mmCIF file of C-alpha atoms in Angstrom:
data_model
loop_
_atom_site.group_PDB
_atom_site.id
_atom_site.type_symbol
_atom_site.label_atom_id
_atom_site.label_comp_id
_atom_site.label_asym_id
_atom_site.label_seq_id
_atom_site.Cartn_x
_atom_site.Cartn_y
_atom_site.Cartn_z
ATOM 1 C CA MET X 1 -105.881 -132.856 -95.692
ATOM 2 C CA ILE X 2 -106.163 -129.585 -93.737
ATOM 3 C CA PHE X 3 -108.139 -126.479 -94.639
ATOM 4 C CA SER X 4 -108.426 -122.893 -93.496
ATOM 5 C CA ARG X 5 -111.876 -121.355 -92.988
ATOM 6 C CA ASN X 6 -111.601 -119.680 -96.382
ATOM 7 C CA ALA X 7 -111.158 -123.086 -98.042
ATOM 8 C CA PHE X 8 -114.123 -124.953 -96.552
ATOM 9 C CA GLY X 9 -115.871 -124.810 -99.922
ATOM 10 C CA GLY X 10 -119.405 -124.278 -98.605
ATOM 11 C CA ALA X 11 -119.199 -126.946 -95.886
ATOM 12 C CA GLU X 12 -119.176 -124.591 -92.925
ATOM 13 C CA GLU X 13 -121.818 -126.595 -91.029
ATOM 14 C CA ILE X 14 -119.923 -129.920 -91.150
ATOM 15 C CA GLU X 15 -118.435 -130.958 -87.791
ATOM 16 C CA LYS X 16 -114.725 -130.146 -87.710
ATOM 17 C CA GLU X 17 -111.662 -130.226 -85.482
ATOM 18 C CA CYS X 18 -108.902 -127.623 -85.385
ATOM 19 C CA VAL X 19 -105.554 -129.281 -86.125
ATOM 20 C CA GLU X 20 -103.352 -126.193 -86.330
ATOM 21 C CA TYR X 21 -103.002 -123.059 -84.235
ATOM 22 C CA TYR X 22 -100.819 -120.094 -85.171
ATOM 23 C CA GLU X 23 -99.908 -117.510 -82.567
ATOM 24 C CA GLY X 24 -102.644 -118.912 -80.351
ATOM 25 C CA GLU X 25 -105.380 -118.606 -82.962
ATOM 26 C CA PRO X 26 -107.101 -121.514 -84.794
ATOM 27 C CA LEU X 27 -105.865 -121.748 -88.381
ATOM 28 C CA SER X 28 -106.505 -125.126 -90.044
ATOM 29 C CA TYR X 29 -109.207 -127.755 -89.737
ATOM 30 C CA MET X 30 -110.236 -131.264 -90.712
ATOM 31 C CA THR X 31 -113.705 -132.757 -90.563
ATOM 32 C CA THR X 32 -114.178 -135.168 -87.683
ATOM 33 C CA THR X 33 -114.747 -137.891 -90.288
ATOM 34 C CA ALA X 34 -111.386 -137.117 -91.924
ATOM 35 C CA VAL X 35 -109.628 -137.136 -88.542
ATOM 36 C CA ALA X 36 -110.874 -140.652 -87.782
ATOM 37 C CA SER X 37 -110.192 -141.835 -91.332
ATOM 38 C CA LEU X 38 -106.586 -140.634 -91.403
ATOM 39 C CA ARG X 39 -105.887 -142.136 -87.979
ATOM 40 C CA THR X 40 -107.250 -145.508 -89.169
ATOM 41 C CA LEU X 41 -105.301 -145.335 -92.430
ATOM 42 C CA ALA X 42 -102.049 -144.651 -90.575
ATOM 43 C CA GLY X 43 -102.672 -147.766 -88.525
ATOM 44 C CA ARG X 44 -102.921 -150.043 -91.532
ATOM 45 C CA ALA X 45 -100.317 -148.695 -93.989
ATOM 46 C CA PRO X 46 -97.224 -146.476 -94.096
ATOM 47 C CA VAL X 47 -98.545 -142.918 -94.493
ATOM 48 C CA ILE X 48 -95.957 -140.264 -95.364
ATOM 49 C CA PRO X 49 -97.108 -136.673 -94.746
ATOM 50 C CA THR X 50 -95.578 -134.686 -97.600
ATOM 51 C CA THR X 51 -95.726 -130.908 -97.801
ATOM 52 C CA THR X 52 -94.137 -127.739 -99.124
ATOM 53 C CA ARG X 53 -94.329 -126.343 -95.587
ATOM 54 C CA THR X 54 -91.099 -125.750 -93.717
ATOM 55 C CA ILE X 55 -90.156 -128.009 -90.817
ATOM 56 C CA GLU X 56 -91.420 -125.424 -88.322
ATOM 57 C CA GLN X 57 -94.712 -124.960 -90.170
ATOM 58 C CA PHE X 58 -95.277 -128.720 -90.382
ATOM 59 C CA GLN X 59 -94.517 -129.306 -86.719
ATOM 60 C CA ARG X 60 -97.244 -126.960 -85.538
ATOM 61 C CA ILE X 61 -99.913 -129.247 -87.073
ATOM 62 C CA THR X 62 -101.516 -131.883 -84.850
ATOM 63 C CA LEU X 63 -102.086 -134.360 -87.664
ATOM 64 C CA PRO X 64 -104.045 -137.484 -86.634
ATOM 65 C CA GLY X 65 -102.041 -140.681 -86.987
ATOM 66 C CA ALA X 66 -98.828 -139.278 -85.498
ATOM 67 C CA PRO X 67 -96.119 -139.977 -84.527
ATOM 68 C CA TRP X 68 -94.752 -140.392 -88.051
ATOM 69 C CA ARG X 69 -91.826 -142.667 -88.823
ATOM 70 C CA TYR X 70 -91.179 -140.524 -91.918
ATOM 71 C CA ALA X 71 -92.445 -137.136 -93.056
ATOM 72 C CA ILE X 72 -91.341 -134.969 -95.955
ATOM 73 C CA THR X 73 -91.225 -131.176 -95.661
ATOM 74 C CA SER X 74 -89.856 -128.232 -97.631
ATOM 75 C CA ASN X 75 -91.138 -129.720 -100.921
ATOM 76 C CA GLY X 76 -88.807 -132.694 -100.498
ATOM 77 C CA GLY X 77 -85.792 -130.769 -99.288
ATOM 78 C CA ASN X 78 -86.028 -132.368 -95.858
ATOM 79 C CA ILE X 79 -86.933 -135.877 -94.741
ATOM 80 C CA LEU X 80 -87.891 -136.160 -91.086
ATOM 81 C CA VAL X 81 -87.113 -139.493 -89.420
ATOM 82 C CA ASP X 82 -89.030 -139.857 -86.155
ATOM 83 C CA GLY X 83 -89.443 -136.080 -86.256
ATOM 84 C CA ILE X 84 -85.735 -135.320 -86.747
ATOM 85 C CA PRO X 85 -84.349 -133.922 -90.039
ATOM 86 C CA ASP X 86 -82.098 -136.405 -91.843
ATOM 87 C CA PRO X 87 -78.769 -134.535 -92.276
ATOM 88 C CA ALA X 88 -77.449 -136.891 -94.978
ATOM 89 C CA TRP X 89 -80.487 -136.350 -97.192
ATOM 90 C CA ARG X 90 -80.298 -132.585 -96.758
ATOM 91 C CA LEU X 91 -76.565 -132.521 -97.480
ATOM 92 C CA GLY X 92 -77.202 -134.377 -100.724
ATOM 93 C CA ILE X 93 -79.947 -131.928 -101.700
ATOM 94 C CA ASP X 94 -77.706 -128.938 -101.010
ATOM 95 C CA ASP X 95 -74.959 -130.486 -103.156
ATOM 96 C CA GLN X 96 -77.393 -131.055 -106.023
ATOM 97 C CA VAL X 97 -78.690 -127.486 -105.867
ATOM 98 C CA ARG X 98 -75.162 -126.077 -105.997
ATOM 99 C CA ALA X 99 -74.255 -128.325 -108.911
ATOM 100 C CA SER X 100 -77.378 -127.730 -110.996
ATOM 101 C CA GLY X 101 -77.777 -123.967 -111.158
ATOM 102 C CA ALA X 102 -78.045 -120.680 -109.329
ATOM 103 C CA THR X 103 -77.839 -120.360 -105.556
ATOM 104 C CA LEU X 104 -80.740 -119.217 -103.394
ATOM 105 C CA ALA X 105 -78.906 -115.941 -102.788
ATOM 106 C CA GLU X 106 -78.592 -115.322 -106.535
ATOM 107 C CA VAL X 107 -82.212 -116.254 -107.240
ATOM 108 C CA GLY X 108 -83.480 -114.177 -104.320
ATOM 109 C CA ALA X 109 -81.561 -111.119 -105.468
ATOM 110 C CA GLU X 110 -82.912 -111.449 -109.013
ATOM 111 C CA LEU X 111 -86.469 -111.936 -107.764
ATOM 112 C CA ARG X 112 -86.384 -108.975 -105.381
ATOM 113 C CA ALA X 113 -85.213 -106.773 -108.255
ATOM 114 C CA ARG X 114 -88.399 -107.675 -110.169
ATOM 115 C CA ILE X 115 -91.027 -107.004 -107.480
ATOM 116 C CA ASP X 116 -92.438 -104.093 -105.488
ATOM 117 C CA ASP X 117 -94.819 -103.427 -102.613
ATOM 118 C CA SER X 118 -97.724 -102.560 -104.910
ATOM 119 C CA TRP X 119 -98.474 -106.272 -105.393
ATOM 120 C CA VAL X 120 -96.141 -108.225 -103.070
ATOM 121 C CA THR X 121 -96.911 -108.334 -99.346
ATOM 122 C CA LYS X 122 -94.109 -110.712 -98.287
ATOM 123 C CA TYR X 123 -90.874 -112.233 -99.572
ATOM 124 C CA ARG X 124 -89.776 -115.311 -97.635
ATOM 125 C CA GLU X 125 -86.946 -117.844 -97.778
ATOM 126 C CA ALA X 126 -87.868 -121.327 -96.541
ATOM 127 C CA ASP X 127 -85.441 -123.642 -94.723
ATOM 128 C CA GLU X 128 -82.570 -122.066 -96.724
ATOM 129 C CA LEU X 129 -83.827 -124.044 -99.737
ATOM 130 C CA PHE X 130 -86.269 -121.959 -101.780
ATOM 131 C CA CYS X 131 -88.184 -118.693 -101.697
ATOM 132 C CA TYR X 132 -91.747 -117.557 -102.180
ATOM 133 C CA LEU X 133 -93.834 -114.429 -102.472
ATOM 134 C CA VAL X 134 -97.178 -113.671 -100.879
ATOM 135 C CA VAL X 135 -99.019 -111.525 -103.396
ATOM 136 C CA ARG X 136 -102.206 -109.597 -104.030
ATOM 137 C CA ILE X 137 -103.554 -111.888 -106.725
ATOM 138 C CA ASP X 138 -105.458 -109.240 -108.660
ATOM 139 C CA ALA X 139 -102.425 -106.936 -108.728
ATOM 140 C CA VAL X 140 -99.795 -109.353 -110.062
ATOM 141 C CA PRO X 141 -98.439 -107.852 -113.307
ATOM 142 C CA THR X 142 -99.620 -109.618 -116.444
ATOM 143 C CA GLY X 143 -97.000 -112.061 -117.645
ATOM 144 C CA PHE X 144 -94.885 -111.895 -114.496
ATOM 145 C CA LEU X 145 -95.094 -115.598 -113.619
ATOM 146 C CA ALA X 146 -94.289 -116.779 -117.146
ATOM 147 C CA GLU X 147 -91.373 -114.378 -117.483
ATOM 148 C CA TRP X 148 -89.987 -115.274 -114.060
ATOM 149 C CA ASP X 149 -90.359 -118.994 -114.731
ATOM 150 C CA THR X 150 -88.443 -118.610 -117.998
ATOM 151 C CA TRP X 151 -85.526 -116.971 -116.164
ATOM 152 C CA CYS X 152 -85.641 -119.644 -113.465
ATOM 153 C CA ARG X 153 -85.616 -122.594 -115.865
ATOM 154 C CA ALA X 154 -82.451 -121.258 -117.469
ATOM 155 C CA HIS X 155 -80.815 -121.357 -114.024
ATOM 156 C CA GLY X 156 -81.942 -124.753 -112.686
ATOM 157 C CA TRP X 157 -85.080 -123.507 -110.930
ATOM 158 C CA SER X 158 -88.797 -123.095 -111.705
ATOM 159 C CA ALA X 159 -91.679 -120.906 -110.562
ATOM 160 C CA SER X 160 -95.321 -121.740 -109.859
ATOM 161 C CA GLN X 161 -98.279 -120.103 -108.172
ATOM 162 C CA GLN X 162 -100.621 -121.608 -105.593
ATOM 163 C CA GLY X 163 -103.242 -119.177 -104.399
ATOM 164 C CA ARG X 164 -101.574 -116.085 -102.966
ATOM 165 C CA LYS X 165 -98.106 -117.674 -103.011
ATOM 166 C CA ILE X 166 -95.631 -117.709 -105.881
ATOM 167 C CA TYR X 167 -92.959 -120.343 -105.245
ATOM 168 C CA THR X 168 -89.455 -120.326 -106.705
ATOM 169 C CA MET X 169 -87.984 -123.801 -106.381
ATOM 170 C CA PRO X 170 -84.679 -125.442 -107.380
ATOM 171 C CA ASP X 171 -85.125 -128.476 -109.633
ATOM 172 C CA ALA X 172 -83.334 -130.695 -107.094
ATOM 173 C CA VAL X 173 -85.981 -129.959 -104.436
ATOM 174 C CA CYS X 174 -88.891 -132.167 -105.461
ATOM 175 C CA LYS X 175 -91.439 -134.172 -103.480
ATOM 176 C CA SER X 176 -91.315 -137.114 -105.878
ATOM 177 C CA LEU X 177 -87.582 -137.630 -105.254
ATOM 178 C CA ALA X 178 -88.082 -137.635 -101.482
ATOM 179 C CA VAL X 179 -91.086 -139.967 -101.711
ATOM 180 C CA THR X 180 -89.051 -142.370 -103.831
ATOM 181 C CA GLU X 181 -86.262 -142.298 -101.240
ATOM 182 C CA VAL X 182 -88.611 -142.992 -98.324
ATOM 183 C CA ARG X 183 -90.229 -145.847 -100.226
ATOM 184 C CA ARG X 184 -86.761 -147.343 -100.848
ATOM 185 C CA ARG X 185 -85.947 -147.134 -97.149
ATOM 186 C CA LEU X 186 -89.198 -148.848 -96.186
ATOM 187 C CA VAL X 187 -88.471 -151.674 -98.627
ATOM 188 C CA ASP X 188 -84.863 -152.002 -97.440
ATOM 189 C CA ALA X 189 -86.079 -152.173 -93.831
ATOM 190 C CA GLY X 190 -88.542 -154.924 -94.687
ATOM 191 C CA GLU X 191 -91.535 -152.727 -93.829
ATOM 192 C CA LEU X 192 -92.775 -152.971 -97.416
ATOM 193 C CA THR X 193 -92.282 -155.565 -100.126
ATOM 194 C CA GLU X 194 -90.637 -154.465 -103.350
ATOM 195 C CA GLY X 195 -93.958 -154.668 -105.179
ATOM 196 C CA ALA X 196 -95.985 -152.563 -102.738
ATOM 197 C CA ALA X 197 -98.119 -149.967 -104.494
ATOM 198 C CA LEU X 198 -97.614 -146.224 -104.058
ATOM 199 C CA PHE X 199 -100.654 -143.953 -103.777
ATOM 200 C CA THR X 200 -100.354 -140.160 -103.681
ATOM 201 C CA ALA X 201 -102.552 -137.061 -103.433
ATOM 202 C CA GLY X 202 -101.915 -133.374 -104.052
ATOM 203 C CA ASP X 203 -103.499 -130.165 -105.314
ATOM 204 C CA GLY X 204 -100.659 -127.869 -106.453
ATOM 205 C CA ALA X 205 -98.260 -127.734 -109.400
ATOM 206 C CA LEU X 206 -95.431 -128.720 -107.050
ATOM 207 C CA ASP X 207 -97.322 -131.972 -106.407
ATOM 208 C CA ALA X 208 -97.589 -132.964 -110.076
ATOM 209 C CA PRO X 209 -94.371 -135.051 -110.294
ATOM 210 C CA MET X 210 -95.420 -136.946 -107.152
ATOM 211 C CA LEU X 211 -98.796 -137.756 -108.712
ATOM 212 C CA GLU X 212 -97.149 -138.898 -111.928
ATOM 213 C CA ILE X 213 -94.822 -141.454 -110.299
ATOM 214 C CA ALA X 214 -97.584 -143.152 -108.292
ATOM 215 C CA ASP X 215 -99.295 -146.418 -109.138
ATOM 216 C CA ALA X 216 -102.486 -144.415 -108.645
ATOM 217 C CA ALA X 217 -103.121 -140.838 -107.537
ATOM 218 C CA ILE X 218 -105.911 -138.451 -106.679
ATOM 219 C CA ARG X 219 -106.346 -134.692 -106.676
ATOM 220 C CA PRO X 220 -109.215 -132.523 -105.433
ATOM 221 C CA ARG X 221 -111.561 -130.537 -107.617
ATOM 222 C CA HIS X 222 -109.973 -127.299 -106.423
ATOM 223 C CA GLY X 223 -106.552 -125.693 -106.305
ATOM 224 C CA GLU X 224 -103.846 -125.035 -108.826
ATOM 225 C CA LEU X 225 -104.002 -128.434 -110.541
ATOM 226 C CA GLU X 226 -107.744 -128.006 -111.054
ATOM 227 C CA GLU X 227 -107.116 -124.604 -112.635
ATOM 228 C CA LEU X 228 -104.499 -126.200 -114.900
ATOM 229 C CA ASP X 229 -106.865 -129.090 -115.714
ATOM 230 C CA PHE X 230 -103.993 -131.402 -114.773
ATOM 231 C CA THR X 231 -104.292 -135.070 -115.637
ATOM 232 C CA ALA X 232 -102.023 -138.104 -115.529
ATOM 233 C CA PRO X 233 -102.281 -141.871 -115.965
ATOM 234 C CA ALA X 234 -104.240 -143.518 -113.141
ATOM 235 C CA LEU X 235 -105.298 -140.116 -111.746
ATOM 236 C CA THR X 236 -108.675 -139.697 -110.059
ATOM 237 C CA VAL X 237 -110.314 -136.296 -109.523
ATOM 238 C CA THR X 238 -112.696 -135.889 -106.584
ATOM 239 C CA GLU X 239 -116.353 -135.094 -107.071
ATOM 240 C CA THR X 240 -116.271 -132.576 -104.217
ATOM 241 C CA ALA X 241 -114.165 -129.486 -103.517
ATOM 242 C CA GLY X 242 -112.983 -127.819 -100.332
ATOM 243 C CA ILE X 243 -112.849 -129.606 -96.994
ATOM 244 C CA LEU X 244 -115.188 -132.380 -98.172
ATOM 245 C CA ALA X 245 -112.635 -133.314 -100.821
ATOM 246 C CA GLY X 246 -110.285 -134.207 -97.961
ATOM 247 C CA VAL X 247 -112.797 -136.806 -96.775
ATOM 248 C CA GLU X 248 -113.237 -138.132 -100.312
ATOM 249 C CA ILE X 249 -109.469 -138.436 -100.772
ATOM 250 C CA LEU X 250 -109.121 -140.444 -97.576
ATOM 251 C CA ASP X 251 -111.980 -142.735 -98.621
ATOM 252 C CA TRP X 252 -110.128 -143.251 -101.913
ATOM 253 C CA PHE X 253 -106.913 -144.142 -100.064
ATOM 254 C CA HIS X 254 -108.745 -146.758 -97.985
ATOM 255 C CA THR X 255 -110.305 -148.305 -101.105
ATOM 256 C CA ALA X 256 -106.985 -148.267 -102.956
ATOM 257 C CA ALA X 257 -105.267 -149.961 -100.004
ATOM 258 C CA GLU X 258 -107.907 -152.689 -99.921
ATOM 259 C CA ARG X 259 -107.593 -153.355 -103.662
ATOM 260 C CA ALA X 260 -103.814 -153.459 -103.454
ATOM 261 C CA ALA X 261 -104.005 -155.838 -100.468
ATOM 262 C CA LEU X 262 -101.064 -153.868 -99.029
ATOM 263 C CA PRO X 263 -98.210 -156.325 -99.577
ATOM 264 C CA VAL X 264 -96.428 -155.503 -96.320
ATOM 265 C CA ALA X 265 -93.455 -157.696 -95.442
ATOM 266 C CA ASP X 266 -93.619 -160.061 -92.479
ATOM 267 C CA PRO X 267 -91.537 -158.365 -89.753
ATOM 268 C CA ALA X 268 -90.446 -161.814 -88.561
#
């Protein structure tokens, strides 16, 4: 939904609003059309912002439609309830990570032994859950990602690349699991009926499981999933790329909501 200047995709002249500042400088934008569309969508259906960003990174975005009853950060490692991390969910995630494979400390040590400054500009650990590299794309050694992913999968983790970032993620930290949990809570609270449809959108490999569990999903014609030519049942691919794809995705959500008639439970 948000795009840096480098990701506008040729739509520099479209009217936009800055929705994220970093260290006082504008960083991410939405078109004014997308801002209005997301705000309207949030008023008619439960919208769950879902991101690989850390809690801190998510909270610096002024996303239209807020405040959010639920939001998912850290690739599903944290569920925010009214802006506050749910400690029970996080405790369960930490238990699953410990039970299913290597620790973050072990993975981080192995990864740092395989990299050097000639192609890696940053190594970061996110919310004490996973780690990622910021790399010079053209300098990444041939075969590195495949070899690293093979090691990770033998230890309960996986690796994927999205632009300049190479993520190393434990199997237990997954957006689809967190989305499923939030949907269950909404049904249990009577805010959704059991049969309410789930619609999702995403552009990276870490989004793929979330797209696959949806009743219908959409991805933009850019990003990692486009490069992988990713497809799934009931998946739509936008006609546009860049910031205009964000508008197209929101239009798709509105149409999907109308067709599904949004079976929301009567709060009475």
